[in-house]
PDB file of C-alpha atoms in Angstrom:
ATOM      1  CA  MET A   4      19.602   2.200 -17.121  1.00 38.00           C
ATOM      2  CA  SER A   5      18.322  -0.161 -14.503  1.00 43.00           C
ATOM      3  CA  LEU A   6      20.207  -3.231 -13.472  1.00 44.00           C
ATOM      4  CA  LEU A   7      16.846  -4.744 -12.558  1.00 46.00           C
ATOM      5  CA  GLN A   8      15.957  -4.387 -16.195  1.00 42.00           C
ATOM      6  CA  ASP A   9      19.387  -5.327 -17.405  1.00 41.00           C
ATOM      7  CA  VAL A  10      19.193  -8.756 -15.823  1.00 42.00           C
ATOM      8  CA  GLN A  11      16.115  -9.482 -17.906  1.00 42.00           C
ATOM      9  CA  ASN A  12      18.296  -9.394 -20.962  1.00 40.00           C
ATOM     10  CA  THR A  13      21.079 -11.595 -19.758  1.00 40.00           C
ATOM     11  CA  GLY A  14      19.144 -14.831 -19.691  1.00 36.00           C
ATOM     12  CA  ALA A  15      18.213 -14.436 -16.043  1.00 38.00           C
ATOM     13  CA  ALA A  16      14.967 -16.319 -16.580  1.00 36.00           C
ATOM     14  CA  ASP A  17      16.932 -19.288 -17.885  1.00 33.00           C
ATOM     15  CA  PHE A  18      18.371 -19.801 -14.443  1.00 40.00           C
ATOM     16  CA  GLY A  19      15.025 -19.957 -12.694  1.00 40.00           C
ATOM     17  CA  ARG A  20      15.259 -16.427 -11.421  1.00 46.00           C
ATOM     18  CA  PRO A  21      12.218 -14.174 -11.274  1.00 66.00           C
ATOM     19  CA  LEU A  22      11.458 -12.204 -14.382  1.00 80.00           C
ATOM     20  CA  PHE A  23      10.450  -8.564 -14.018  1.00 86.00           C
ATOM     21  CA  VAL A  24       7.399  -7.838 -16.182  1.00 94.00           C
ATOM     22  CA  VAL A  25       4.729  -5.165 -16.673  1.00 97.00           C
ATOM     23  CA  SER A  26       1.099  -5.670 -17.622  1.00 98.00           C
ATOM     24  CA  LEU A  27      -1.898  -3.531 -18.475  1.00 98.00           C
ATOM     25  CA  ALA A  28      -5.584  -3.411 -17.620  1.00 98.00           C
ATOM     26  CA  LEU A  29      -6.895  -1.266 -20.477  1.00 98.00           C
ATOM     27  CA  PHE A  30     -10.396  -0.012 -19.650  1.00 97.00           C
ATOM     28  CA  ALA A  31     -13.007   0.799 -22.277  1.00 96.00           C
ATOM     29  CA  LYS A  32     -15.707   3.332 -21.413  1.00 96.00           C
ATOM     30  CA  ASP A  33     -18.193   0.524 -20.713  1.00 97.00           C
ATOM     31  CA  GLY A  34     -15.916  -0.899 -18.005  1.00 96.00           C
ATOM     32  CA  LYS A  35     -14.668  -3.807 -20.076  1.00 97.00           C
ATOM     33  CA  VAL A  36     -10.980  -4.687 -19.937  1.00 98.00           C
ATOM     34  CA  LEU A  37      -8.858  -6.017 -22.770  1.00 98.00           C
ATOM     35  CA  LEU A  38      -7.579  -9.586 -22.399  1.00 98.00           C
ATOM     36  CA  CYS A  39      -5.222 -11.263 -24.870  1.00 98.00           C
ATOM     37  CA  ARG A  40      -4.866 -14.949 -25.577  1.00 97.00           C
ATOM     38  CA  ARG A  41      -1.401 -16.406 -25.706  1.00 95.00           C
ATOM     39  CA  PRO A  42      -0.782 -17.786 -29.207  1.00 90.00           C
ATOM     40  CA  GLU A  43      -0.063 -21.407 -30.005  1.00 88.00           C
ATOM     41  CA  GLY A  44       3.589 -22.331 -29.713  1.00 88.00           C
ATOM     42  CA  LYS A  45       4.248 -19.958 -26.815  1.00 87.00           C
ATOM     43  CA  ASN A  46       4.608 -20.852 -23.177  1.00 89.00           C
ATOM     44  CA  LEU A  47       1.126 -21.049 -21.582  1.00 92.00           C
ATOM     45  CA  ALA A  48      -0.504 -21.125 -25.035  1.00 94.00           C
ATOM     46  CA  GLY A  49      -4.266 -20.608 -25.003  1.00 95.00           C
ATOM     47  CA  MET A  50      -4.290 -18.818 -21.647  1.00 97.00           C
ATOM     48  CA  TRP A  51      -5.772 -15.330 -21.386  1.00 98.00           C
ATOM     49  CA  GLU A  52      -3.704 -12.551 -19.867  1.00 98.00           C
ATOM     50  CA  PHE A  53      -3.323  -8.839 -19.434  1.00 98.00           C
ATOM     51  CA  PRO A  54      -1.156  -7.576 -22.314  1.00 98.00           C
ATOM     52  CA  GLY A  55       2.396  -6.481 -21.549  1.00 97.00           C
ATOM     53  CA  GLY A  56       5.814  -8.044 -21.336  1.00 96.00           C
ATOM     54  CA  LYS A  57       9.365  -7.844 -20.128  1.00 93.00           C
ATOM     55  CA  VAL A  58      11.123  -4.678 -19.104  1.00 88.00           C
ATOM     56  CA  GLU A  59      14.041  -4.352 -21.497  1.00 84.00           C
ATOM     57  CA  LYS A  60      17.463  -2.873 -21.003  1.00 75.00           C
ATOM     58  CA  GLY A  61      17.399   0.888 -20.465  1.00 78.00           C
ATOM     59  CA  GLU A  62      13.645   1.152 -19.904  1.00 87.00           C
ATOM     60  CA  THR A  63      11.565   2.198 -16.934  1.00 89.00           C
ATOM     61  CA  PRO A  64       8.551  -0.046 -16.258  1.00 93.00           C
ATOM     62  CA  SER A  65       6.114   2.429 -17.820  1.00 95.00           C
ATOM     63  CA  GLN A  66       8.319   2.927 -20.879  1.00 94.00           C
ATOM     64  CA  ALA A  67       8.401  -0.840 -21.322  1.00 95.00           C
ATOM     65  CA  LEU A  68       4.627  -1.057 -21.153  1.00 98.00           C
ATOM     66  CA  VAL A  69       4.129   1.712 -23.734  1.00 98.00           C
ATOM     67  CA  ARG A  70       6.486  -0.120 -26.088  1.00 98.00           C
ATOM     68  CA  GLU A  71       4.960  -3.548 -25.532  1.00 97.00           C
ATOM     69  CA  ILE A  72       1.399  -2.325 -26.132  1.00 98.00           C
ATOM     70  CA  THR A  73       2.417  -0.645 -29.365  1.00 98.00           C
ATOM     71  CA  GLU A  74       4.260  -3.760 -30.506  1.00 97.00           C
ATOM     72  CA  GLU A  75       1.500  -6.205 -29.550  1.00 96.00           C
ATOM     73  CA  LEU A  76      -1.672  -4.250 -30.203  1.00 97.00           C
ATOM     74  CA  SER A  77      -0.733  -1.189 -32.297  1.00 97.00           C
ATOM     75  CA  LEU A  78      -2.090   1.170 -29.625  1.00 97.00           C
ATOM     76  CA  THR A  79      -0.461   4.403 -28.507  1.00 97.00           C
ATOM     77  CA  LEU A  80      -0.330   5.053 -24.758  1.00 97.00           C
ATOM     78  CA  ALA A  81       0.974   8.075 -22.894  1.00 97.00           C
ATOM     79  CA  GLU A  82       3.110   7.239 -19.867  1.00 96.00           C
ATOM     80  CA  ASN A  83       1.189   9.782 -17.809  1.00 94.00           C
ATOM     81  CA  ASN A  84      -2.007   7.823 -18.373  1.00 96.00           C
ATOM     82  CA  LEU A  85      -0.539   4.686 -16.800  1.00 96.00           C
ATOM     83  CA  ILE A  86      -1.664   4.318 -13.199  1.00 94.00           C
ATOM     84  CA  PRO A  87       0.101   1.771 -10.953  1.00 95.00           C
ATOM     85  CA  ALA A  88      -2.598  -0.598  -9.713  1.00 95.00           C
ATOM     86  CA  SER A  89      -1.072  -3.642  -8.041  1.00 95.00           C
ATOM     87  CA  PHE A  90       1.596  -6.297  -8.352  1.00 97.00           C
ATOM     88  CA  ALA A  91       1.954 -10.052  -8.068  1.00 96.00           C
ATOM     89  CA  CYS A  92       4.910 -12.244  -7.180  1.00 94.00           C
ATOM     90  CA  THR A  93       5.199 -15.895  -8.134  1.00 92.00           C
ATOM     91  CA  LYS A  94       8.336 -17.987  -7.920  1.00 86.00           C
ATOM     92  CA  ASP A  95       9.052 -17.102 -11.548  1.00 83.00           C
ATOM     93  CA  ILE A  96       8.026 -13.480 -11.998  1.00 89.00           C
ATOM     94  CA  ILE A  97       7.369 -10.141 -10.379  1.00 92.00           C
ATOM     95  CA  MET A  98       4.523  -8.521 -12.327  1.00 96.00           C
ATOM     96  CA  LEU A  99       3.493  -4.871 -12.066  1.00 97.00           C
ATOM     97  CA  LEU A 100      -0.080  -4.091 -13.209  1.00 97.00           C
ATOM     98  CA  TYR A 101      -1.007  -0.641 -14.530  1.00 97.00           C
ATOM     99  CA  PHE A 102      -4.482   0.727 -15.271  1.00 96.00           C
ATOM    100  CA  CYS A 103      -5.137   2.871 -18.339  1.00 97.00           C
ATOM    101  CA  LYS A 104      -8.389   4.491 -19.485  1.00 96.00           C
ATOM    102  CA  ASP A 105      -7.080   6.762 -22.222  1.00 96.00           C
ATOM    103  CA  TRP A 106      -5.272   5.672 -25.330  1.00 96.00           C
ATOM    104  CA  GLU A 107      -5.065   6.301 -29.049  1.00 97.00           C
ATOM    105  CA  GLY A 108      -5.680   3.895 -31.907  1.00 96.00           C
ATOM    106  CA  THR A 109      -7.640   0.719 -32.517  1.00 96.00           C
ATOM    107  CA  VAL A 110      -6.635  -2.719 -31.301  1.00 96.00           C
ATOM    108  CA  ILE A 111      -4.788  -4.483 -34.114  1.00 96.00           C
ATOM    109  CA  PRO A 112      -3.054  -7.597 -32.762  1.00 95.00           C
ATOM    110  CA  THR A 113       0.269  -7.780 -34.557  1.00 93.00           C
ATOM    111  CA  GLU A 114       0.772 -11.489 -33.921  1.00 87.00           C
ATOM    112  CA  LYS A 115      -2.812 -12.347 -34.857  1.00 85.00           C
ATOM    113  CA  GLN A 116      -3.436 -13.227 -31.242  1.00 92.00           C
ATOM    114  CA  GLU A 117      -7.041 -13.426 -30.102  1.00 97.00           C
ATOM    115  CA  THR A 118      -8.256 -10.494 -27.984  1.00 98.00           C
ATOM    116  CA  SER A 119     -11.467  -9.814 -26.113  1.00 98.00           C
ATOM    117  CA  TRP A 120     -13.037  -7.011 -24.052  1.00 98.00           C
ATOM    118  CA  ILE A 121     -14.281  -8.574 -20.844  1.00 98.00           C
ATOM    119  CA  LEU A 122     -16.099  -7.260 -17.782  1.00 97.00           C
ATOM    120  CA  PRO A 123     -13.987  -7.974 -14.673  1.00 96.00           C
ATOM    121  CA  GLU A 124     -16.874  -9.997 -13.176  1.00 95.00           C
ATOM    122  CA  HIS A 125     -16.374 -12.448 -16.057  1.00 97.00           C
ATOM    123  CA  PHE A 126     -12.594 -12.820 -15.765  1.00 97.00           C
ATOM    124  CA  LYS A 127     -13.199 -16.051 -13.865  1.00 95.00           C
ATOM    125  CA  ASP A 128     -14.479 -17.683 -17.059  1.00 96.00           C
ATOM    126  CA  PHE A 129     -11.090 -17.259 -18.730  1.00 97.00           C
ATOM    127  CA  PRO A 130      -8.121 -19.529 -17.917  1.00 98.00           C
ATOM    128  CA  MET A 131      -5.186 -17.341 -16.924  1.00 98.00           C
ATOM    129  CA  PRO A 132      -1.544 -17.719 -15.895  1.00 96.00           C
ATOM    130  CA  GLU A 133      -0.849 -17.682 -12.161  1.00 95.00           C
ATOM    131  CA  ALA A 134       0.308 -14.059 -11.879  1.00 96.00           C
ATOM    132  CA  ASP A 135      -2.772 -12.782 -13.728  1.00 97.00           C
ATOM    133  CA  ILE A 136      -5.033 -14.816 -11.450  1.00 96.00           C
ATOM    134  CA  LEU A 137      -3.323 -13.358  -8.381  1.00 95.00           C
ATOM    135  CA  LEU A 138      -3.878  -9.866  -9.757  1.00 96.00           C
ATOM    136  CA  CYS A 139      -7.564 -10.559 -10.416  1.00 96.00           C
ATOM    137  CA  ARG A 140      -7.983 -11.807  -6.874  1.00 93.00           C
ATOM    138  CA  GLN A 141      -6.308  -8.775  -5.377  1.00 92.00           C
ATOM    139  CA  VAL A 142      -7.846  -6.091  -7.572  1.00 93.00           C
ATOM    140  CA  TRP A 143     -11.293  -7.390  -8.511  1.00 93.00           C
ATOM    141  CA  TYR A 144     -12.365 -10.533  -6.629  1.00 89.00           C
ATOM    142  CA  ASN A 145     -11.279  -9.445  -3.162  1.00 78.00           C
ATOM    143  CA  ASP A 146     -10.507 -13.067  -2.309  1.00 74.00           C
ATOM    144  CA  TYR A 147      -6.723 -12.926  -2.181  1.00 70.00           C
ATOM    145  CA  VAL A 148      -5.469 -15.555   0.220  1.00 64.00           C
ATOM    146  CA  GLY A 149      -1.712 -15.226   0.201  1.00 61.00           C
ATOM    147  CA  SER A 150       0.989 -15.451  -2.385  1.00 54.00           C
ATOM    148  CA  SER A 151       2.370 -18.580  -3.938  1.00 50.00           C
ATOM    149  CA  GLU A 152       5.883 -17.183  -4.149  1.00 53.00           C
TER     150      GLU A 152
ATOM    151  CA  MET B  22      17.660 -16.891  -5.181  1.00 38.00           C
ATOM    152  CA  SER B  23      16.605 -13.949  -7.275  1.00 42.00           C
ATOM    153  CA  LEU B  24      19.031 -11.969  -9.343  1.00 44.00           C
ATOM    154  CA  LEU B  25      16.678  -9.018  -8.915  1.00 45.00           C
ATOM    155  CA  GLN B  26      17.368  -9.302  -5.238  1.00 41.00           C
ATOM    156  CA  ASP B  27      20.997 -10.147  -5.709  1.00 41.00           C
ATOM    157  CA  VAL B  28      21.728  -6.856  -7.423  1.00 42.00           C
ATOM    158  CA  GLN B  29      20.556  -5.035  -4.316  1.00 42.00           C
ATOM    159  CA  ASN B  30      23.555  -6.414  -2.541  1.00 40.00           C
ATOM    160  CA  THR B  31      26.200  -5.595  -5.066  1.00 40.00           C
ATOM    161  CA  GLY B  32      26.152  -1.847  -4.671  1.00 36.00           C
ATOM    162  CA  ALA B  33      23.649  -1.349  -7.479  1.00 38.00           C
ATOM    163  CA  ALA B  34      22.250   1.749  -5.790  1.00 36.00           C
ATOM    164  CA  ASP B  35      25.697   3.326  -5.843  1.00 33.00           C
ATOM    165  CA  PHE B  36      25.531   3.478  -9.617  1.00 41.00           C
ATOM    166  CA  GLY B  37      22.246   5.348  -9.744  1.00 41.00           C
ATOM    167  CA  ARG B  38      20.256   2.264 -10.579  1.00 47.00           C
ATOM    168  CA  PRO B  39      16.797   1.679  -9.139  1.00 68.00           C
ATOM    169  CA  LEU B  40      16.667  -0.073  -5.810  1.00 82.00           C
ATOM    170  CA  PHE B  41      14.098  -2.803  -5.273  1.00 87.00           C
ATOM    171  CA  VAL B  42      12.311  -2.280  -1.941  1.00 94.00           C
ATOM    172  CA  VAL B  43       9.234  -3.471  -0.059  1.00 97.00           C
ATOM    173  CA  SER B  44       7.056  -1.471   2.306  1.00 98.00           C
ATOM    174  CA  LEU B  45       4.126  -2.072   4.621  1.00 98.00           C
ATOM    175  CA  ALA B  46       0.839  -0.407   5.467  1.00 98.00           C
ATOM    176  CA  LEU B  47       0.091  -2.011   8.840  1.00 98.00           C
ATOM    177  CA  PHE B  48      -3.560  -1.435   9.775  1.00 97.00           C
ATOM    178  CA  ALA B  49      -4.796  -1.242  13.348  1.00 96.00           C
ATOM    179  CA  LYS B  50      -8.424  -2.136  14.047  1.00 95.00           C
ATOM    180  CA  ASP B  51      -9.373   1.547  14.172  1.00 96.00           C
ATOM    181  CA  GLY B  52      -8.142   2.051  10.596  1.00 96.00           C
ATOM    182  CA  LYS B  53      -4.952   3.828  11.572  1.00 97.00           C
ATOM    183  CA  VAL B  54      -1.747   2.938   9.762  1.00 98.00           C
ATOM    184  CA  LEU B  55       1.750   2.837  11.207  1.00 98.00           C
ATOM    185  CA  LEU B  56       4.207   5.428   9.910  1.00 98.00           C
ATOM    186  CA  CYS B  57       7.865   5.557  10.904  1.00 98.00           C
ATOM    187  CA  ARG B  58      10.133   8.560  10.959  1.00 97.00           C
ATOM    188  CA  ARG B  59      13.548   8.256   9.393  1.00 95.00           C
ATOM    189  CA  PRO B  60      16.180   8.811  12.095  1.00 90.00           C
ATOM    190  CA  GLU B  61      18.740  11.591  12.072  1.00 88.00           C
ATOM    191  CA  GLY B  62      21.869  10.757  10.149  1.00 88.00           C
ATOM    192  CA  LYS B  63      20.035   8.700   7.538  1.00 87.00           C
ATOM    193  CA  ASN B  64      19.133   9.721   4.023  1.00 89.00           C
ATOM    194  CA  LEU B  65      15.818  11.657   4.093  1.00 92.00           C
ATOM    195  CA  ALA B  66      16.096  12.090   7.879  1.00 94.00           C
ATOM    196  CA  GLY B  67      12.929  13.344   9.539  1.00 95.00           C
ATOM    197  CA  MET B  68      10.634  12.156   6.750  1.00 97.00           C
ATOM    198  CA  TRP B  69       7.774   9.780   7.571  1.00 98.00           C
ATOM    199  CA  GLU B  70       7.455   6.559   5.633  1.00 98.00           C
ATOM    200  CA  PHE B  71       5.867   3.154   5.492  1.00 98.00           C
ATOM    201  CA  PRO B  72       8.219   0.727   7.264  1.00 98.00           C
ATOM    202  CA  GLY B  73      10.148  -1.786   5.164  1.00 97.00           C
ATOM    203  CA  GLY B  74      13.424  -1.946   3.317  1.00 96.00           C
ATOM    204  CA  LYS B  75      15.555  -3.604   0.707  1.00 93.00           C
ATOM    205  CA  VAL B  76      15.013  -7.100  -0.615  1.00 88.00           C
ATOM    206  CA  GLU B  77      18.170  -8.995   0.297  1.00 84.00           C
ATOM    207  CA  LYS B  78      19.944 -11.829  -1.440  1.00 75.00           C
ATOM    208  CA  GLY B  79      17.931 -15.054  -1.479  1.00 78.00           C
ATOM    209  CA  GLU B  80      14.658 -13.491  -0.328  1.00 87.00           C
ATOM    210  CA  THR B  81      11.280 -13.141  -1.955  1.00 89.00           C
ATOM    211  CA  PRO B  82       9.669  -9.699  -1.516  1.00 93.00           C
ATOM    212  CA  SER B  83       7.335 -10.926   1.232  1.00 95.00           C
ATOM    213  CA  GLN B  84      10.140 -12.719   3.060  1.00 94.00           C
ATOM    214  CA  ALA B  85      12.119  -9.491   2.986  1.00 95.00           C
ATOM    215  CA  LEU B  86       9.215  -7.551   4.470  1.00 98.00           C
ATOM    216  CA  VAL B  87       8.701 -10.047   7.292  1.00 98.00           C
ATOM    217  CA  ARG B  88      12.404  -9.770   8.158  1.00 98.00           C
ATOM    218  CA  GLU B  89      12.538  -5.976   7.935  1.00 97.00           C
ATOM    219  CA  ILE B  90       9.484  -5.498  10.160  1.00 98.00           C
ATOM    220  CA  THR B  91      10.914  -7.803  12.794  1.00 98.00           C
ATOM    221  CA  GLU B  92      14.261  -6.026  12.654  1.00 97.00           C
ATOM    222  CA  GLU B  93      12.821  -2.496  12.725  1.00 96.00           C
ATOM    223  CA  LEU B  94       9.751  -2.836  14.902  1.00 97.00           C
ATOM    224  CA  SER B  95       9.994  -6.201  16.720  1.00 96.00           C
ATOM    225  CA  LEU B  96       6.704  -7.363  15.194  1.00 97.00           C
ATOM    226  CA  THR B  97       5.989 -10.838  13.850  1.00 97.00           C
ATOM    227  CA  LEU B  98       4.169 -11.060  10.526  1.00 97.00           C
ATOM    228  CA  ALA B  99       2.983 -14.133   8.631  1.00 97.00           C
ATOM    229  CA  GLU B 100       3.699 -14.030   4.913  1.00 96.00           C
ATOM    230  CA  ASN B 101       0.145 -15.166   4.193  1.00 94.00           C
ATOM    231  CA  ASN B 102      -1.202 -12.032   5.876  1.00 96.00           C
ATOM    232  CA  LEU B 103       0.690  -9.767   3.456  1.00 96.00           C
ATOM    233  CA  ILE B 104      -1.577  -8.533   0.685  1.00 94.00           C
ATOM    234  CA  PRO B 105      -0.024  -6.855  -2.372  1.00 95.00           C
ATOM    235  CA  ALA B 106      -1.568  -3.390  -2.576  1.00 95.00           C
ATOM    236  CA  SER B 107       0.278  -1.223  -5.076  1.00 95.00           C
ATOM    237  CA  PHE B 108       3.693  -0.122  -6.252  1.00 97.00           C
ATOM    238  CA  ALA B 109       5.566   3.050  -7.088  1.00 96.00           C
ATOM    239  CA  CYS B 110       8.482   3.743  -9.402  1.00 94.00           C
ATOM    240  CA  THR B 111      10.776   6.731  -9.090  1.00 92.00           C
ATOM    241  CA  LYS B 112      14.072   7.189 -10.855  1.00 86.00           C
ATOM    242  CA  ASP B 113      15.794   5.684  -7.816  1.00 83.00           C
ATOM    243  CA  ILE B 114      13.542   2.890  -6.585  1.00 89.00           C
ATOM    244  CA  ILE B 115      10.817   0.411  -7.375  1.00 92.00           C
ATOM    245  CA  MET B 116       8.711   0.063  -4.230  1.00 96.00           C
ATOM    246  CA  LEU B 117       6.131  -2.654  -3.600  1.00 97.00           C
ATOM    247  CA  LEU B 118       3.499  -1.839  -0.945  1.00 97.00           C
ATOM    248  CA  TYR B 119       1.794  -4.603   1.036  1.00 97.00           C
ATOM    249  CA  PHE B 120      -1.210  -4.301   3.368  1.00 96.00           C
ATOM    250  CA  CYS B 121      -1.371  -6.235   6.638  1.00 97.00           C
ATOM    251  CA  LYS B 122      -4.123  -6.301   9.260  1.00 96.00           C
ATOM    252  CA  ASP B 123      -2.951  -9.215  11.397  1.00 96.00           C
ATOM    253  CA  TRP B 124       0.313  -9.415  13.269  1.00 96.00           C
ATOM    254  CA  GLU B 125       1.819 -10.469  16.577  1.00 97.00           C
ATOM    255  CA  GLY B 126       3.685  -8.376  19.101  1.00 96.00           C
ATOM    256  CA  THR B 127       3.877  -4.746  20.144  1.00 96.00           C
ATOM    257  CA  VAL B 128       5.686  -2.044  18.218  1.00 96.00           C
ATOM    258  CA  ILE B 129       9.159  -1.627  19.728  1.00 96.00           C
ATOM    259  CA  PRO B 130      11.324   0.459  17.391  1.00 95.00           C
ATOM    260  CA  THR B 131      14.781  -1.089  17.550  1.00 93.00           C
ATOM    261  CA  GLU B 132      16.585   2.022  16.331  1.00 87.00           C
ATOM    262  CA  LYS B 133      14.617   4.326  18.632  1.00 85.00           C
ATOM    263  CA  GLN B 134      12.938   5.773  15.557  1.00 92.00           C
ATOM    264  CA  GLU B 135       9.721   7.720  16.106  1.00 97.00           C
ATOM    265  CA  THR B 136       6.523   5.915  15.078  1.00 98.00           C
ATOM    266  CA  SER B 137       2.906   6.983  14.896  1.00 98.00           C
ATOM    267  CA  TRP B 138      -0.482   5.464  14.055  1.00 98.00           C
ATOM    268  CA  ILE B 139      -2.146   7.779  11.549  1.00 97.00           C
ATOM    269  CA  LEU B 140      -5.482   7.791   9.760  1.00 97.00           C
ATOM    270  CA  PRO B 141      -4.875   7.780   5.980  1.00 96.00           C
ATOM    271  CA  GLU B 142      -6.843  11.048   5.653  1.00 95.00           C
ATOM    272  CA  HIS B 143      -4.081  12.676   7.735  1.00 97.00           C
ATOM    273  CA  PHE B 144      -1.102  11.296   5.797  1.00 97.00           C
ATOM    274  CA  LYS B 145      -0.920  14.650   4.007  1.00 95.00           C
ATOM    275  CA  ASP B 146       0.218  16.323   7.222  1.00 96.00           C
ATOM    276  CA  PHE B 147       3.389  14.207   7.282  1.00 97.00           C
ATOM    277  CA  PRO B 148       6.355  14.948   5.023  1.00 98.00           C
ATOM    278  CA  MET B 149       7.203  11.776   3.105  1.00 98.00           C
ATOM    279  CA  PRO B 150       9.758  10.549   0.550  1.00 96.00           C
ATOM    280  CA  GLU B 151       8.655  10.621  -3.076  1.00 96.00           C
ATOM    281  CA  ALA B 152       7.766   6.926  -3.424  1.00 96.00           C
ATOM    282  CA  ASP B 153       5.606   7.006  -0.286  1.00 97.00           C
ATOM    283  CA  ILE B 154       3.777  10.089  -1.570  1.00 96.00           C
ATOM    284  CA  LEU B 155       3.106   8.358  -4.893  1.00 95.00           C
ATOM    285  CA  LEU B 156       1.685   5.361  -3.022  1.00 96.00           C
ATOM    286  CA  CYS B 157      -0.568   7.587  -0.906  1.00 96.00           C
ATOM    287  CA  ARG B 158      -1.883   9.278  -4.033  1.00 93.00           C
ATOM    288  CA  GLN B 159      -2.610   5.988  -5.757  1.00 92.00           C
ATOM    289  CA  VAL B 160      -4.058   4.091  -2.818  1.00 93.00           C
ATOM    290  CA  TRP B 161      -5.746   6.720  -0.637  1.00 93.00           C
ATOM    291  CA  TYR B 162      -5.980  10.174  -2.220  1.00 89.00           C
ATOM    292  CA  ASN B 163      -7.126   9.074  -5.659  1.00 78.00           C
ATOM    293  CA  ASP B 164      -5.257  12.022  -7.166  1.00 74.00           C
ATOM    294  CA  TYR B 165      -2.434  10.202  -8.900  1.00 70.00           C
ATOM    295  CA  VAL B 166      -1.302  12.253 -11.858  1.00 63.00           C
ATOM    296  CA  GLY B 167       1.483  10.234 -13.460  1.00 62.00           C
ATOM    297  CA  SER B 168       4.808   8.911 -12.355  1.00 54.00           C
ATOM    298  CA  SER B 169       7.996  10.901 -11.935  1.00 50.00           C
ATOM    299  CA  GLU B 170      10.181   8.059 -13.184  1.00 53.00           C
TER     300      GLU B 170
END
């Protein structure tokens, strides 16, 4: 078990401490990437983001991502198909981004959240939370200009 | 202050929990990258690695890297010149890798550790710790085949 993960489950975020999260760029064969819209009633509602979530007690980052993607989207991922891509730090979170091009199943959002397959060149048209924007800049836009952390 | 960072200073590593570390690929104008050799008497002595170290209490990851590089190599970095590049997870550590192409000063290893400027295509000739190898595979070799975590 990781203490880094353990602190996520002890209300660490409530004290303004960074949250340790994992996220996924899931690539379809046509190069489009799956974005998910945060549902009404949640923090940052209406924003589009890479799916993923918090690393829970006793999980490695890739285990957490496999679980989150099954829970959110009903997809089955193999840990070995998760490729570390980049990371972003804001004052609130440390976010690890993985790439994945192979998976099993069909996207079925379990919270009825809106999803969309988007070409990276069109990410700019979608409002995103800060960490996701930083990741887009680093990985796709090539216009990263320093962290906000 | 980050609890993620705080746990680094409470002996977390002693209990087999992952350590949260930052590392640097410092690029010279000719494309060579600085590698540092771990001194005798240290864990993994003789191995070559990207310079960096643990995130200490009260630091963000980029603040930690600026401090470590000054302490180890007498170089001055600006946080805004640190570009998140990738990350690696092993069972022992979570390592964030930053790129940097602009810095001030001349490399003066403060622990008399051996250093060398190496073209990425030659990284394979240098024995490295597991996390550094994973980063090389992801960032430069393009032969990443799944994590060992």
